[in-house]
Amino acid sequence: MLGQMQDWPLRVSRIIDHAARYHARRPVVTRTVEGPVARTDWASIHLRARKLAQALARLGLRKGDVVGCMAWNTARHLEVWYGVPGAGGVLHSLNPRLSHEQLTYIISHAEDGWIFCDADLAPLIAELWPGLPQAKGCIVMTDRAHMPETAPPGALCYEELIAAEDGGADWVTGDEAEACGICYTSGTTGHPKGVVYSHRSNVLHAMAMIQPDMLGFSSNDTVMPVVPLFHANGWSTGFSAPMAGASMVMPGRDLSAPSLWEMLDEGVTITLAVPTVWLMLLAHLRETGRALPHLQRVVIGGSACPKAVIEAFQKVYGVHVLHAWGMTETSPLGSFCSFKPEMAALPDDERLDQQLKAGHPPFTVELAVMDEGDEPMPWDDTSQGRLKIRGPGVVKRYLKETNDVADRESWFDTGDAATMDENGYIRITDRLKDVIKSGGEWISSIDLENMAVSHPDVSEAAAIGVPHPKWDERPILVVVPRPGAEPSKESIIETLRPHFAKWMLPDDILFVEEIPHTATGKISKLTLRKQLAEQGYTLPG
Ligand code: AMP
């Protein structure tokens, strides 16, 4: 016997319909690319997304067509976020920080036809244009007065397209399994790979994310995604915030600490970004003596969260830290370090240590730590293995690949090394390729980095393995001192010493002005290793 309930395909258009109907006047505040702060709400974003969908239909967009979008976090980007899938298209988010070569590759590989871009990014799209023969045209997300001088030939003006429509047409409907969006992986080796989200996977993922143990958004929240919408599906915020009826603050292009602080002052209660952003903001707060009067929670993920950052937010500013783990292939969020009763009962300092874990998964995500033979490892908080994941928001196969990337039991190998504790909390110990292998043992680069940045004069640190004739590899630490500070190697080793076995301590510490980062703001160990090799670096003595 089948159930006799209604058929209600889980399509993302329903999210913006819901926000516009029941949370119509919740503000969405943007630092616009043109400069001033602009205010709108869900009702208006919904209407304009409908108009955009009509305009795209008029331009000949057909169901399943891929549409590129290179834009900062703004209200207009949210309109495109819904307008494109609402017109039956598949939105391919483009990271402007990728190299020209990578951008040309992914835009061609995904076969982007129409391409949206912010006005300041139009010159970049224009440069790429000759290498994009499949592109149909470019739509610049601004008004006529701000149309850039340099743009692809025949570029259209977004506001003119919107103004010509009435928003009266219905969304394109269809099966919830249809493609909705594409994000490419950061691809440190080989070509980036396309992850194709479905309407269903995005809706289910957002529903999982707004649960209290996860992002926990409600209509009383004001959400500011500092993480760009083009990075890993925008950490679901473009879907989960309107689903919960939350307000949003969109920080635009300027992600400097003073600009972020000003936008946080718009009443933001919860904000999300990678640790480097928070290191920068905390330094700014220290220098200026500014506080965070509205902020209640900060979500930190994308790379390991240093203890010093958690401590500063919680103890100095009274802002609760949610450490999260995820990846482009997993929609992206897979776990949150929220407090189950066992953790809530711990003394403050012990709980702080536990917050270095990436936490536990929501319903719809299954996590397992497995050994090389694919056997589950004990939940003992110490056995390290491969982190695997499965669920309706996890990739099965990359775009245009012929083989599944998930195994027969649907497990996707994340490439991360992790442990699992008795309460089901994972601790990410490393990327498997970044683990430092010394004398047959594993040293976690993340643990070394975390402890190094707890030194008062260290602003950022990267631990990498350098080849060693006897031990295979030995760890070294590359350190960026705080501005004006000159920490000694010995003082950094002394900070590490109580927390590591002797053989785990770095053989050398190098001081640099800057550590290279990837297009998504993570430390690029690949570039760092290359730089050291080019400089002919060798281990001391
Ligand atoms: P991306 O697909 O670019 O978001 O990268 C995903 C990768 O980022 C994961 O496989 C992890 O290696 C890393 N990552 C994400 N969150 C964390 C975290 N909380 N701790 C450590 N690594 C993380």
PDB file of N, CA, C and O in Angstrom, residues 220-270:
ATOM      1  N   ASN A 220      13.954  34.987  14.058  1.00  0.00           N
ATOM      2  CA  ASN A 220      14.519  36.043  14.905  1.00  0.00           C
ATOM      3  C   ASN A 220      15.987  36.304  14.613  1.00  0.00           C
ATOM      4  O   ASN A 220      16.598  37.163  15.243  1.00  0.00           O
ATOM      5  N   ASP A 221      16.549  35.540  13.688  1.00  0.00           N
ATOM      6  CA  ASP A 221      17.976  35.717  13.382  1.00  0.00           C
ATOM      7  C   ASP A 221      18.198  36.698  12.238  1.00  0.00           C
ATOM      8  O   ASP A 221      17.351  36.841  11.353  1.00  0.00           O
ATOM      9  N   THR A 222      19.366  37.318  12.277  1.00  0.00           N
ATOM     10  CA  THR A 222      19.882  38.055  11.118  1.00  0.00           C
ATOM     11  C   THR A 222      21.191  37.384  10.749  1.00  0.00           C
ATOM     12  O   THR A 222      22.128  37.345  11.552  1.00  0.00           O
ATOM     13  N   VAL A 223      21.214  36.808   9.554  1.00  0.00           N
ATOM     14  CA  VAL A 223      22.315  35.939   9.136  1.00  0.00           C
ATOM     15  C   VAL A 223      23.247  36.701   8.193  1.00  0.00           C
ATOM     16  O   VAL A 223      22.778  37.255   7.196  1.00  0.00           O
ATOM     17  N   MET A 224      24.536  36.703   8.495  1.00  0.00           N
ATOM     18  CA  MET A 224      25.471  37.308   7.537  1.00  0.00           C
ATOM     19  C   MET A 224      26.454  36.250   7.033  1.00  0.00           C
ATOM     20  O   MET A 224      27.362  35.850   7.753  1.00  0.00           O
ATOM     21  N   PRO A 225      26.275  35.795   5.781  1.00  0.00           N
ATOM     22  CA  PRO A 225      27.273  34.889   5.224  1.00  0.00           C
ATOM     23  C   PRO A 225      28.467  35.698   4.709  1.00  0.00           C
ATOM     24  O   PRO A 225      28.334  36.412   3.725  1.00  0.00           O
ATOM     25  N   VAL A 226      29.598  35.578   5.412  1.00  0.00           N
ATOM     26  CA  VAL A 226      30.825  36.176   4.873  1.00  0.00           C
ATOM     27  C   VAL A 226      31.377  35.205   3.838  1.00  0.00           C
ATOM     28  O   VAL A 226      31.952  35.591   2.839  1.00  0.00           O
ATOM     29  N   VAL A 227      31.166  33.913   4.102  1.00  0.00           N
ATOM     30  CA  VAL A 227      31.534  32.920   3.101  1.00  0.00           C
ATOM     31  C   VAL A 227      30.760  33.248   1.822  1.00  0.00           C
ATOM     32  O   VAL A 227      29.559  33.482   1.850  1.00  0.00           O
ATOM     33  N   PRO A 228      31.473  33.355   0.697  1.00  0.00           N
ATOM     34  CA  PRO A 228      30.783  33.761  -0.525  1.00  0.00           C
ATOM     35  C   PRO A 228      29.795  32.701  -1.003  1.00  0.00           C
ATOM     36  O   PRO A 228      30.018  31.503  -0.794  1.00  0.00           O
ATOM     37  N   LEU A 229      28.733  33.152  -1.653  1.00  0.00           N
ATOM     38  CA  LEU A 229      27.756  32.195  -2.205  1.00  0.00           C
ATOM     39  C   LEU A 229      28.424  31.279  -3.231  1.00  0.00           C
ATOM     40  O   LEU A 229      27.967  30.171  -3.471  1.00  0.00           O
ATOM     41  N   PHE A 230      29.550  31.743  -3.825  1.00  0.00           N
ATOM     42  CA  PHE A 230      30.215  30.908  -4.829  1.00  0.00           C
ATOM     43  C   PHE A 230      31.158  29.886  -4.205  1.00  0.00           C
ATOM     44  O   PHE A 230      31.775  29.113  -4.898  1.00  0.00           O
ATOM     45  N   HIS A 231      31.302  29.903  -2.887  1.00  0.00           N
ATOM     46  CA  HIS A 231      32.157  28.896  -2.264  1.00  0.00           C
ATOM     47  C   HIS A 231      31.296  27.799  -1.646  1.00  0.00           C
ATOM     48  O   HIS A 231      30.537  28.037  -0.722  1.00  0.00           O
ATOM     49  N   ALA A 232      31.429  26.582  -2.205  1.00  0.00           N
ATOM     50  CA  ALA A 232      30.759  25.412  -1.632  1.00  0.00           C
ATOM     51  C   ALA A 232      29.278  25.675  -1.346  1.00  0.00           C
ATOM     52  O   ALA A 232      28.817  25.538  -0.210  1.00  0.00           O
ATOM     53  N   ASN A 233      28.547  26.060  -2.403  1.00  0.00           N
ATOM     54  CA  ASN A 233      27.096  26.219  -2.277  1.00  0.00           C
ATOM     55  C   ASN A 233      26.716  27.247  -1.208  1.00  0.00           C
ATOM     56  O   ASN A 233      25.629  27.191  -0.629  1.00  0.00           O
ATOM     57  N   GLY A 234      27.642  28.180  -0.937  1.00  0.00           N
ATOM     58  CA  GLY A 234      27.347  29.245   0.038  1.00  0.00           C
ATOM     59  C   GLY A 234      27.011  28.739   1.427  1.00  0.00           C
ATOM     60  O   GLY A 234      26.321  29.424   2.181  1.00  0.00           O
ATOM     61  N   TRP A 235      27.543  27.543   1.745  1.00  0.00           N
ATOM     62  CA  TRP A 235      27.277  26.905   3.038  1.00  0.00           C
ATOM     63  C   TRP A 235      25.766  26.846   3.334  1.00  0.00           C
ATOM     64  O   TRP A 235      25.343  26.955   4.460  1.00  0.00           O
ATOM     65  N   SER A 236      24.981  26.779   2.285  1.00  0.00           N
ATOM     66  CA  SER A 236      23.518  26.616   2.348  1.00  0.00           C
ATOM     67  C   SER A 236      22.763  27.877   2.762  1.00  0.00           C
ATOM     68  O   SER A 236      21.537  27.895   2.756  1.00  0.00           O
ATOM     69  N   THR A 237      23.472  28.963   3.085  1.00  0.00           N
ATOM     70  CA  THR A 237      22.776  30.124   3.660  1.00  0.00           C
ATOM     71  C   THR A 237      21.738  30.726   2.704  1.00  0.00           C
ATOM     72  O   THR A 237      20.715  31.214   3.157  1.00  0.00           O
ATOM     73  N   GLY A 238      22.024  30.679   1.389  1.00  0.00           N
ATOM     74  CA  GLY A 238      21.079  31.234   0.414  1.00  0.00           C
ATOM     75  C   GLY A 238      19.753  30.479   0.419  1.00  0.00           C
ATOM     76  O   GLY A 238      18.734  31.005  -0.033  1.00  0.00           O
ATOM     77  N   PHE A 239      19.778  29.264   0.924  1.00  0.00           N
ATOM     78  CA  PHE A 239      18.539  28.479   1.036  1.00  0.00           C
ATOM     79  C   PHE A 239      18.024  28.451   2.482  1.00  0.00           C
ATOM     80  O   PHE A 239      16.841  28.613   2.733  1.00  0.00           O
ATOM     81  N   SER A 240      18.947  28.230   3.443  1.00  0.00           N
ATOM     82  CA  SER A 240      18.475  27.994   4.813  1.00  0.00           C
ATOM     83  C   SER A 240      17.963  29.274   5.484  1.00  0.00           C
ATOM     84  O   SER A 240      17.019  29.193   6.283  1.00  0.00           O
ATOM     85  N   ALA A 241      18.550  30.438   5.162  1.00  0.00           N
ATOM     86  CA  ALA A 241      18.074  31.666   5.825  1.00  0.00           C
ATOM     87  C   ALA A 241      16.641  32.010   5.398  1.00  0.00           C
ATOM     88  O   ALA A 241      15.775  32.196   6.260  1.00  0.00           O
ATOM     89  N   PRO A 242      16.325  32.078   4.075  1.00  0.00           N
ATOM     90  CA  PRO A 242      14.920  32.344   3.728  1.00  0.00           C
ATOM     91  C   PRO A 242      13.978  31.219   4.155  1.00  0.00           C
ATOM     92  O   PRO A 242      12.823  31.480   4.505  1.00  0.00           O
ATOM     93  N   MET A 243      14.468  29.983   4.165  1.00  0.00           N
ATOM     94  CA  MET A 243      13.606  28.881   4.617  1.00  0.00           C
ATOM     95  C   MET A 243      13.157  29.119   6.056  1.00  0.00           C
ATOM     96  O   MET A 243      12.009  28.843   6.430  1.00  0.00           O
ATOM     97  N   ALA A 244      14.071  29.654   6.889  1.00  0.00           N
ATOM     98  CA  ALA A 244      13.745  29.899   8.293  1.00  0.00           C
ATOM     99  C   ALA A 244      13.063  31.251   8.480  1.00  0.00           C
ATOM    100  O   ALA A 244      12.665  31.599   9.591  1.00  0.00           O
ATOM    101  N   GLY A 245      12.967  32.038   7.426  1.00  0.00           N
ATOM    102  CA  GLY A 245      12.381  33.374   7.547  1.00  0.00           C
ATOM    103  C   GLY A 245      13.312  34.347   8.251  1.00  0.00           C
ATOM    104  O   GLY A 245      12.871  35.342   8.839  1.00  0.00           O
ATOM    105  N   ALA A 246      14.617  34.068   8.207  1.00  0.00           N
ATOM    106  CA  ALA A 246      15.584  34.951   8.859  1.00  0.00           C
ATOM    107  C   ALA A 246      15.837  36.183   7.991  1.00  0.00           C
ATOM    108  O   ALA A 246      15.618  36.158   6.779  1.00  0.00           O
ATOM    109  N   SER A 247      16.331  37.251   8.622  1.00  0.00           N
ATOM    110  CA  SER A 247      16.833  38.404   7.868  1.00  0.00           C
ATOM    111  C   SER A 247      18.235  38.071   7.398  1.00  0.00           C
ATOM    112  O   SER A 247      18.889  37.193   7.957  1.00  0.00           O
ATOM    113  N   MET A 248      18.707  38.813   6.381  1.00  0.00           N
ATOM    114  CA  MET A 248      20.091  38.601   5.956  1.00  0.00           C
ATOM    115  C   MET A 248      20.825  39.922   5.836  1.00  0.00           C
ATOM    116  O   MET A 248      20.223  40.945   5.514  1.00  0.00           O
ATOM    117  N   VAL A 249      22.125  39.864   6.097  1.00  0.00           N
ATOM    118  CA  VAL A 249      23.009  40.989   5.801  1.00  0.00           C
ATOM    119  C   VAL A 249      24.053  40.457   4.839  1.00  0.00           C
ATOM    120  O   VAL A 249      24.718  39.460   5.120  1.00  0.00           O
ATOM    121  N   MET A 250      24.159  41.114   3.677  1.00  0.00           N
ATOM    122  CA  MET A 250      25.060  40.635   2.627  1.00  0.00           C
ATOM    123  C   MET A 250      26.234  41.601   2.519  1.00  0.00           C
ATOM    124  O   MET A 250      26.048  42.773   2.156  1.00  0.00           O
ATOM    125  N   PRO A 251      27.448  41.136   2.842  1.00  0.00           N
ATOM    126  CA  PRO A 251      28.567  42.074   2.979  1.00  0.00           C
ATOM    127  C   PRO A 251      29.184  42.562   1.678  1.00  0.00           C
ATOM    128  O   PRO A 251      30.078  43.416   1.717  1.00  0.00           O
ATOM    129  N   GLY A 252      28.746  42.039   0.529  1.00  0.00           N
ATOM    130  CA  GLY A 252      29.262  42.555  -0.740  1.00  0.00           C
ATOM    131  C   GLY A 252      30.711  42.180  -0.980  1.00  0.00           C
ATOM    132  O   GLY A 252      31.178  41.122  -0.563  1.00  0.00           O
ATOM    133  N   ARG A 253      31.419  43.114  -1.636  1.00  0.00           N
ATOM    134  CA  ARG A 253      32.765  42.802  -2.108  1.00  0.00           C
ATOM    135  C   ARG A 253      33.832  43.071  -1.051  1.00  0.00           C
ATOM    136  O   ARG A 253      34.860  42.419  -1.008  1.00  0.00           O
ATOM    137  N   ASP A 254      33.590  44.070  -0.196  1.00  0.00           N
ATOM    138  CA  ASP A 254      34.619  44.511   0.745  1.00  0.00           C
ATOM    139  C   ASP A 254      34.588  43.636   2.001  1.00  0.00           C
ATOM    140  O   ASP A 254      33.744  43.813   2.874  1.00  0.00           O
ATOM    141  N   LEU A 255      35.518  42.689   2.080  1.00  0.00           N
ATOM    142  CA  LEU A 255      35.531  41.791   3.239  1.00  0.00           C
ATOM    143  C   LEU A 255      36.649  42.173   4.214  1.00  0.00           C
ATOM    144  O   LEU A 255      37.130  41.348   4.982  1.00  0.00           O
ATOM    145  N   SER A 256      37.047  43.448   4.195  1.00  0.00           N
ATOM    146  CA  SER A 256      38.043  43.904   5.168  1.00  0.00           C
ATOM    147  C   SER A 256      37.366  43.943   6.541  1.00  0.00           C
ATOM    148  O   SER A 256      36.140  44.058   6.643  1.00  0.00           O
ATOM    149  N   ALA A 257      38.182  43.866   7.580  1.00  0.00           N
ATOM    150  CA  ALA A 257      37.620  43.814   8.932  1.00  0.00           C
ATOM    151  C   ALA A 257      36.757  45.044   9.259  1.00  0.00           C
ATOM    152  O   ALA A 257      35.646  44.884   9.784  1.00  0.00           O
ATOM    153  N   PRO A 258      37.193  46.286   8.935  1.00  0.00           N
ATOM    154  CA  PRO A 258      36.329  47.430   9.279  1.00  0.00           C
ATOM    155  C   PRO A 258      34.974  47.359   8.576  1.00  0.00           C
ATOM    156  O   PRO A 258      33.942  47.672   9.169  1.00  0.00           O
ATOM    157  N   SER A 259      34.975  46.912   7.314  1.00  0.00           N
ATOM    158  CA  SER A 259      33.713  46.826   6.586  1.00  0.00           C
ATOM    159  C   SER A 259      32.821  45.730   7.186  1.00  0.00           C
ATOM    160  O   SER A 259      31.614  45.927   7.381  1.00  0.00           O
ATOM    161  N   LEU A 260      33.425  44.580   7.514  1.00  0.00           N
ATOM    162  CA  LEU A 260      32.628  43.509   8.121  1.00  0.00           C
ATOM    163  C   LEU A 260      32.044  43.961   9.447  1.00  0.00           C
ATOM    164  O   LEU A 260      30.886  43.673   9.763  1.00  0.00           O
ATOM    165  N   TRP A 261      32.858  44.686  10.236  1.00  0.00           N
ATOM    166  CA  TRP A 261      32.356  45.136  11.529  1.00  0.00           C
ATOM    167  C   TRP A 261      31.134  46.049  11.333  1.00  0.00           C
ATOM    168  O   TRP A 261      30.131  45.913  12.026  1.00  0.00           O
ATOM    169  N   GLU A 262      31.223  46.947  10.367  1.00  0.00           N
ATOM    170  CA  GLU A 262      30.084  47.846  10.101  1.00  0.00           C
ATOM    171  C   GLU A 262      28.842  47.051   9.723  1.00  0.00           C
ATOM    172  O   GLU A 262      27.734  47.367  10.159  1.00  0.00           O
ATOM    173  N   MET A 263      29.028  46.015   8.913  1.00  0.00           N
ATOM    174  CA  MET A 263      27.871  45.217   8.495  1.00  0.00           C
ATOM    175  C   MET A 263      27.343  44.371   9.667  1.00  0.00           C
ATOM    176  O   MET A 263      26.136  44.190   9.809  1.00  0.00           O
ATOM    177  N   LEU A 264      28.237  43.891  10.532  1.00  0.00           N
ATOM    178  CA  LEU A 264      27.787  43.151  11.728  1.00  0.00           C
ATOM    179  C   LEU A 264      26.918  44.045  12.600  1.00  0.00           C
ATOM    180  O   LEU A 264      25.987  43.582  13.267  1.00  0.00           O
ATOM    181  N   ASP A 265      27.210  45.342  12.565  1.00  0.00           N
ATOM    182  CA  ASP A 265      26.469  46.300  13.382  1.00  0.00           C
ATOM    183  C   ASP A 265      25.040  46.518  12.872  1.00  0.00           C
ATOM    184  O   ASP A 265      24.259  47.232  13.491  1.00  0.00           O
ATOM    185  N   GLU A 266      24.702  45.906  11.747  1.00  0.00           N
ATOM    186  CA  GLU A 266      23.318  45.969  11.228  1.00  0.00           C
ATOM    187  C   GLU A 266      22.419  44.982  11.991  1.00  0.00           C
ATOM    188  O   GLU A 266      21.372  44.581  11.496  1.00  0.00           O
ATOM    189  N   GLY A 267      22.865  44.525  13.161  1.00  0.00           N
ATOM    190  CA  GLY A 267      22.029  43.637  13.973  1.00  0.00           C
ATOM    191  C   GLY A 267      22.243  42.163  13.673  1.00  0.00           C
ATOM    192  O   GLY A 267      21.365  41.328  13.976  1.00  0.00           O
ATOM    193  N   VAL A 268      23.404  41.818  13.091  1.00  0.00           N
ATOM    194  CA  VAL A 268      23.663  40.410  12.745  1.00  0.00           C
ATOM    195  C   VAL A 268      23.749  39.562  14.016  1.00  0.00           C
ATOM    196  O   VAL A 268      24.472  39.895  14.954  1.00  0.00           O
ATOM    197  N   THR A 269      22.987  38.444  14.043  1.00  0.00           N
ATOM    198  CA  THR A 269      23.022  37.559  15.215  1.00  0.00           C
ATOM    199  C   THR A 269      23.885  36.327  14.966  1.00  0.00           C
ATOM    200  O   THR A 269      24.369  35.703  15.889  1.00  0.00           O
ATOM    201  N   ILE A 270      24.039  35.952  13.678  1.00  0.00           N
ATOM    202  CA  ILE A 270      24.863  34.781  13.374  1.00  0.00           C
ATOM    203  C   ILE A 270      25.582  34.997  12.050  1.00  0.00           C
ATOM    204  O   ILE A 270      24.984  35.497  11.089  1.00  0.00           O
TER     205      ILE A 270
END
